[in-house]
mmCIF file of C-alpha atoms in Angstrom:
data_model
loop_
_atom_site.group_PDB
_atom_site.id
_atom_site.type_symbol
_atom_site.label_atom_id
_atom_site.label_comp_id
_atom_site.label_asym_id
_atom_site.label_seq_id
_atom_site.Cartn_x
_atom_site.Cartn_y
_atom_site.Cartn_z
ATOM 1 C CA UNK A 7 206.964 66.543 93.593
ATOM 2 C CA UNK A 8 203.495 65.893 92.191
ATOM 3 C CA UNK A 9 200.497 67.323 94.037
ATOM 4 C CA UNK A 10 198.718 64.022 94.879
ATOM 5 C CA UNK A 11 201.927 62.648 96.438
ATOM 6 C CA UNK A 12 202.457 65.848 98.432
ATOM 7 C CA UNK A 13 198.813 65.895 99.600
ATOM 8 C CA UNK A 14 199.096 62.304 100.795
ATOM 9 C CA UNK A 15 202.263 63.096 102.756
ATOM 10 C CA UNK A 16 200.611 66.103 104.421
ATOM 11 C CA UNK A 17 197.412 64.065 105.066
ATOM 12 C CA UNK A 18 199.353 61.374 106.930
ATOM 13 C CA UNK A 19 201.163 63.959 109.064
ATOM 14 C CA UNK A 20 197.976 65.772 110.137
ATOM 15 C CA UNK A 21 195.999 62.556 110.716
ATOM 16 C CA UNK A 22 198.753 61.402 113.050
ATOM 17 C CA UNK A 23 198.613 64.724 114.933
ATOM 18 C CA UNK A 24 194.819 64.632 115.218
ATOM 19 C CA UNK A 25 194.809 61.039 116.497
ATOM 20 C CA UNK A 26 197.071 62.109 119.392
ATOM 21 C CA UNK A 27 194.550 64.643 120.771
ATOM 22 C CA UNK A 28 193.303 63.225 124.102
ATOM 23 C CA UNK A 29 189.540 62.484 124.102
ATOM 24 C CA UNK A 30 188.794 65.061 126.839
ATOM 25 C CA UNK A 31 190.514 67.792 124.779
ATOM 26 C CA UNK A 32 188.617 66.684 121.628
ATOM 27 C CA UNK A 33 185.387 66.959 123.624
ATOM 28 C CA UNK A 34 186.269 70.425 124.991
ATOM 29 C CA UNK A 35 187.165 71.708 121.506
ATOM 30 C CA UNK A 36 184.014 70.134 119.989
ATOM 31 C CA UNK A 37 181.923 72.047 122.528
ATOM 32 C CA UNK A 38 183.755 75.310 121.703
ATOM 33 C CA UNK A 39 183.187 74.765 117.965
ATOM 34 C CA UNK A 40 179.504 74.002 118.604
ATOM 35 C CA UNK A 41 179.095 77.321 120.432
ATOM 36 C CA UNK A 42 180.609 79.215 117.495
ATOM 37 C CA UNK A 43 178.367 77.310 115.090
ATOM 38 C CA UNK A 44 175.221 77.985 117.119
ATOM 39 C CA UNK A 45 175.907 81.728 117.035
ATOM 40 C CA UNK A 46 176.701 81.501 113.336
ATOM 41 C CA UNK A 47 173.489 79.717 112.279
ATOM 42 C CA UNK A 48 171.238 81.906 114.421
ATOM 43 C CA UNK A 49 172.864 85.124 113.195
ATOM 44 C CA UNK A 50 172.624 84.027 109.539
ATOM 45 C CA UNK A 51 169.023 82.692 109.805
ATOM 46 C CA UNK A 52 170.146 79.313 108.526
ATOM 47 C CA UNK A 53 167.424 76.848 107.619
ATOM 48 C CA UNK A 54 169.185 74.047 105.704
ATOM 49 C CA UNK A 55 172.539 72.590 106.761
ATOM 50 C CA UNK A 56 174.629 69.848 105.185
ATOM 51 C CA UNK A 57 176.837 68.313 107.873
ATOM 52 C CA UNK A 58 179.141 65.363 108.333
ATOM 53 C CA UNK A 59 178.814 62.753 111.040
ATOM 54 C CA UNK A 60 182.166 62.435 112.853
ATOM 55 C CA UNK A 61 184.497 59.708 111.629
ATOM 56 C CA UNK A 62 187.250 58.340 113.880
ATOM 57 C CA UNK A 63 188.860 61.298 115.646
ATOM 58 C CA UNK A 64 187.007 64.085 113.795
ATOM 59 C CA UNK A 65 185.387 66.921 115.697
ATOM 60 C CA UNK A 66 182.004 65.865 117.141
ATOM 61 C CA UNK A 67 179.170 67.914 115.638
ATOM 62 C CA UNK A 68 176.313 65.729 116.924
ATOM 63 C CA UNK A 69 175.345 67.987 119.915
ATOM 64 C CA UNK A 70 175.325 71.013 117.600
ATOM 65 C CA UNK A 71 173.207 69.167 115.011
ATOM 66 C CA UNK A 72 170.724 68.128 117.704
ATOM 67 C CA UNK A 73 170.463 71.818 118.685
ATOM 68 C CA UNK A 74 169.722 72.657 115.033
ATOM 69 C CA UNK A 75 167.006 70.020 114.861
ATOM 70 C CA UNK A 76 165.483 71.634 117.971
ATOM 71 C CA UNK A 77 165.494 74.953 116.088
ATOM 72 C CA UNK A 78 163.515 73.299 113.228
ATOM 73 C CA UNK A 79 166.431 73.476 110.788
ATOM 74 C CA UNK A 80 166.725 70.850 108.058
ATOM 75 C CA UNK A 81 169.821 68.707 108.579
ATOM 76 C CA UNK A 82 171.214 66.703 105.678
ATOM 77 C CA UNK A 83 174.068 64.201 106.039
ATOM 78 C CA UNK A 84 175.944 62.213 103.405
ATOM 79 C CA UNK A 85 175.872 58.539 102.598
ATOM 80 C CA UNK A 86 178.939 57.521 100.644
ATOM 81 C CA UNK A 87 178.308 55.638 97.411
ATOM 82 C CA UNK A 88 180.730 54.783 94.617
ATOM 83 C CA UNK A 89 183.607 57.236 94.274
ATOM 84 C CA UNK A 90 183.044 60.197 94.163
ATOM 85 C CA UNK A 91 179.291 59.972 94.719
ATOM 86 C CA UNK A 92 177.350 60.784 97.885
ATOM 87 C CA UNK A 93 173.647 60.594 98.590
ATOM 88 C CA UNK A 94 172.378 63.492 100.695
ATOM 89 C CA UNK A 95 169.776 62.356 103.237
ATOM 90 C CA UNK A 96 167.469 64.362 105.453
ATOM 91 C CA UNK A 97 168.419 63.406 108.999
ATOM 92 C CA UNK A 98 165.845 63.858 111.745
ATOM 93 C CA UNK A 99 167.547 61.809 114.475
ATOM 94 C CA UNK A 100 171.033 60.788 115.536
ATOM 95 C CA UNK A 101 169.939 57.762 117.561
ATOM 96 C CA UNK A 102 169.727 55.374 114.600
ATOM 97 C CA UNK A 103 173.182 55.785 113.033
ATOM 98 C CA UNK A 104 174.745 52.727 111.411
ATOM 99 C CA UNK A 105 178.344 52.070 110.325
ATOM 100 C CA UNK A 106 178.887 51.484 106.612
ATOM 101 C CA UNK A 107 181.526 49.188 105.079
ATOM 102 C CA UNK A 108 184.210 51.886 105.536
ATOM 103 C CA UNK A 109 183.403 52.390 109.221
ATOM 104 C CA UNK A 110 181.636 55.715 108.629
ATOM 105 C CA UNK A 111 178.433 56.353 110.578
ATOM 106 C CA UNK A 112 175.429 57.181 108.407
ATOM 107 C CA UNK A 113 171.777 57.943 109.018
ATOM 108 C CA UNK A 114 169.273 55.150 108.403
ATOM 109 C CA UNK A 115 167.022 57.719 106.675
ATOM 110 C CA UNK A 116 166.308 57.172 102.995
ATOM 111 C CA UNK A 117 164.775 60.610 102.364
ATOM 112 C CA UNK A 118 167.008 62.103 99.642
ATOM 113 C CA UNK A 119 167.524 65.878 99.619
ATOM 114 C CA UNK A 120 168.220 67.488 96.236
ATOM 115 C CA UNK A 121 167.823 71.176 97.085
ATOM 116 C CA UNK A 122 170.218 73.944 97.910
ATOM 117 C CA UNK A 123 171.912 74.564 101.250
ATOM 118 C CA UNK A 124 172.400 77.687 103.339
ATOM 119 C CA UNK A 125 175.422 76.166 105.043
ATOM 120 C CA UNK A 126 177.735 73.243 104.345
ATOM 121 C CA UNK A 127 179.964 72.030 107.179
ATOM 122 C CA UNK A 128 183.047 70.629 105.475
ATOM 123 C CA UNK A 129 185.335 68.036 107.056
ATOM 124 C CA UNK A 130 189.041 68.065 106.408
ATOM 125 C CA UNK A 131 192.286 66.627 107.641
ATOM 126 C CA UNK A 132 194.028 70.016 107.337
ATOM 127 C CA UNK A 133 193.044 73.538 106.208
ATOM 128 C CA UNK A 134 195.014 76.641 105.255
ATOM 129 C CA UNK A 135 194.240 80.346 105.683
ATOM 130 C CA UNK A 136 193.123 80.583 102.048
ATOM 131 C CA UNK A 137 190.339 78.069 102.749
ATOM 132 C CA UNK A 138 191.892 75.144 100.912
ATOM 133 C CA UNK A 139 191.720 71.755 102.538
ATOM 134 C CA UNK A 140 193.093 68.289 102.244
ATOM 135 C CA UNK A 141 190.504 65.641 103.021
ATOM 136 C CA UNK A 142 190.790 61.874 102.974
ATOM 137 C CA UNK A 143 191.531 61.790 99.249
ATOM 138 C CA UNK A 144 188.268 60.391 97.909
ATOM 139 C CA UNK A 145 187.146 63.516 96.084
ATOM 140 C CA UNK A 146 183.594 63.314 97.484
ATOM 141 C CA UNK A 147 183.479 66.899 98.749
ATOM 142 C CA UNK A 148 185.246 68.337 95.677
ATOM 143 C CA UNK A 149 182.350 67.215 93.490
ATOM 144 C CA UNK A 150 179.662 68.113 96.011
ATOM 145 C CA UNK A 151 180.962 71.634 96.725
ATOM 146 C CA UNK A 152 181.256 72.362 93.002
ATOM 147 C CA UNK A 153 177.496 71.689 92.714
ATOM 148 C CA UNK A 154 176.678 74.133 95.565
ATOM 149 C CA UNK A 155 178.299 77.448 94.559
ATOM 150 C CA UNK A 156 175.895 79.648 96.567
ATOM 151 C CA UNK A 157 176.108 77.799 99.889
ATOM 152 C CA UNK A 158 178.285 79.147 102.685
ATOM 153 C CA UNK A 159 181.067 76.618 103.201
ATOM 154 C CA UNK A 160 182.587 76.268 106.660
ATOM 155 C CA UNK A 161 185.541 73.983 107.376
ATOM 156 C CA UNK A 162 185.255 72.478 110.834
ATOM 157 C CA UNK A 163 187.948 70.784 112.895
ATOM 158 C CA UNK A 164 190.518 71.300 115.656
ATOM 159 C CA UNK A 165 193.037 74.165 115.955
ATOM 160 C CA UNK A 166 195.984 71.900 115.108
ATOM 161 C CA UNK A 167 194.338 71.230 111.729
ATOM 162 C CA UNK A 168 195.321 74.711 110.548
ATOM 163 C CA UNK A 169 198.465 74.621 108.413
ATOM 164 C CA UNK A 170 200.989 77.396 108.959
ATOM 165 C CA UNK A 171 201.734 77.377 105.223
ATOM 166 C CA UNK A 172 199.669 77.218 102.038
ATOM 167 C CA UNK A 173 198.448 73.779 101.071
ATOM 168 C CA UNK A 174 198.977 72.382 97.578
ATOM 169 C CA UNK A 175 195.750 72.581 95.606
ATOM 170 C CA UNK A 176 194.474 71.799 92.156
ATOM 171 C CA UNK A 177 191.991 73.491 89.855
ATOM 172 C CA UNK A 178 189.082 71.316 91.061
ATOM 173 C CA UNK A 179 189.686 72.129 94.743
ATOM 174 C CA UNK A 180 187.024 74.468 96.211
ATOM 175 C CA UNK A 181 188.045 76.603 99.201
ATOM 176 C CA UNK A 182 185.786 77.108 102.209
ATOM 177 C CA UNK A 183 184.549 80.583 103.242
ATOM 178 C CA UNK A 184 185.177 80.231 106.988
ATOM 179 C CA UNK A 185 187.029 77.966 109.382
ATOM 180 C CA UNK A 186 185.783 77.005 112.818
ATOM 181 C CA UNK A 187 188.588 75.091 114.493
ATOM 182 C CA UNK A 188 187.595 74.452 118.084
ATOM 183 C CA UNK A 189 187.689 77.861 119.768
ATOM 184 C CA UNK A 190 189.144 79.589 116.658
ATOM 185 C CA UNK A 191 186.968 81.291 114.051
ATOM 186 C CA UNK A 192 188.692 82.441 110.840
ATOM 187 C CA UNK A 193 187.123 84.289 107.921
ATOM 188 C CA UNK A 194 188.802 83.427 104.638
ATOM 189 C CA UNK A 195 189.898 86.448 102.679
ATOM 190 C CA UNK A 196 191.363 84.695 99.607
ATOM 191 C CA UNK A 197 194.739 83.528 98.325
#
């Protein structure tokens, strides 16, 4: 079986599982992840964070990101362009989000950030214990993470997004350094 086919099959399975999480459980696990993340950024003296705005049934990072704004951290969120390009925009508020043509919420800010990040919060459909992930298949984060080798990369999601076996991956796939999956925190130790 070829890797793209296998990734797509795994993606569909885990998306279906995630969509079945009841909203009150998603909320509870989002709060647990936010608490882990708060401790993480304060302990590591984080000043610049790249984060995703939740899409569909993804974990909700907005309360955590508001906390970070209150701590005077710089928050940058993506705006999807042509595949596989993203603009990275300084986000100072989460009250003015707008849906793009794909249904993804984006900031209305037009202030482009081109610097380095202390921390990148990475979305995924599923992760493994080696830090590899399967996303939505657009390749946006593969390109972005390759350009940020020094940033700490943390995959964020729900506990059921952790695969019990290794995920198929290709040479261009960049693993994350940590996973925060609801109440679980996992340090990646390699293949």
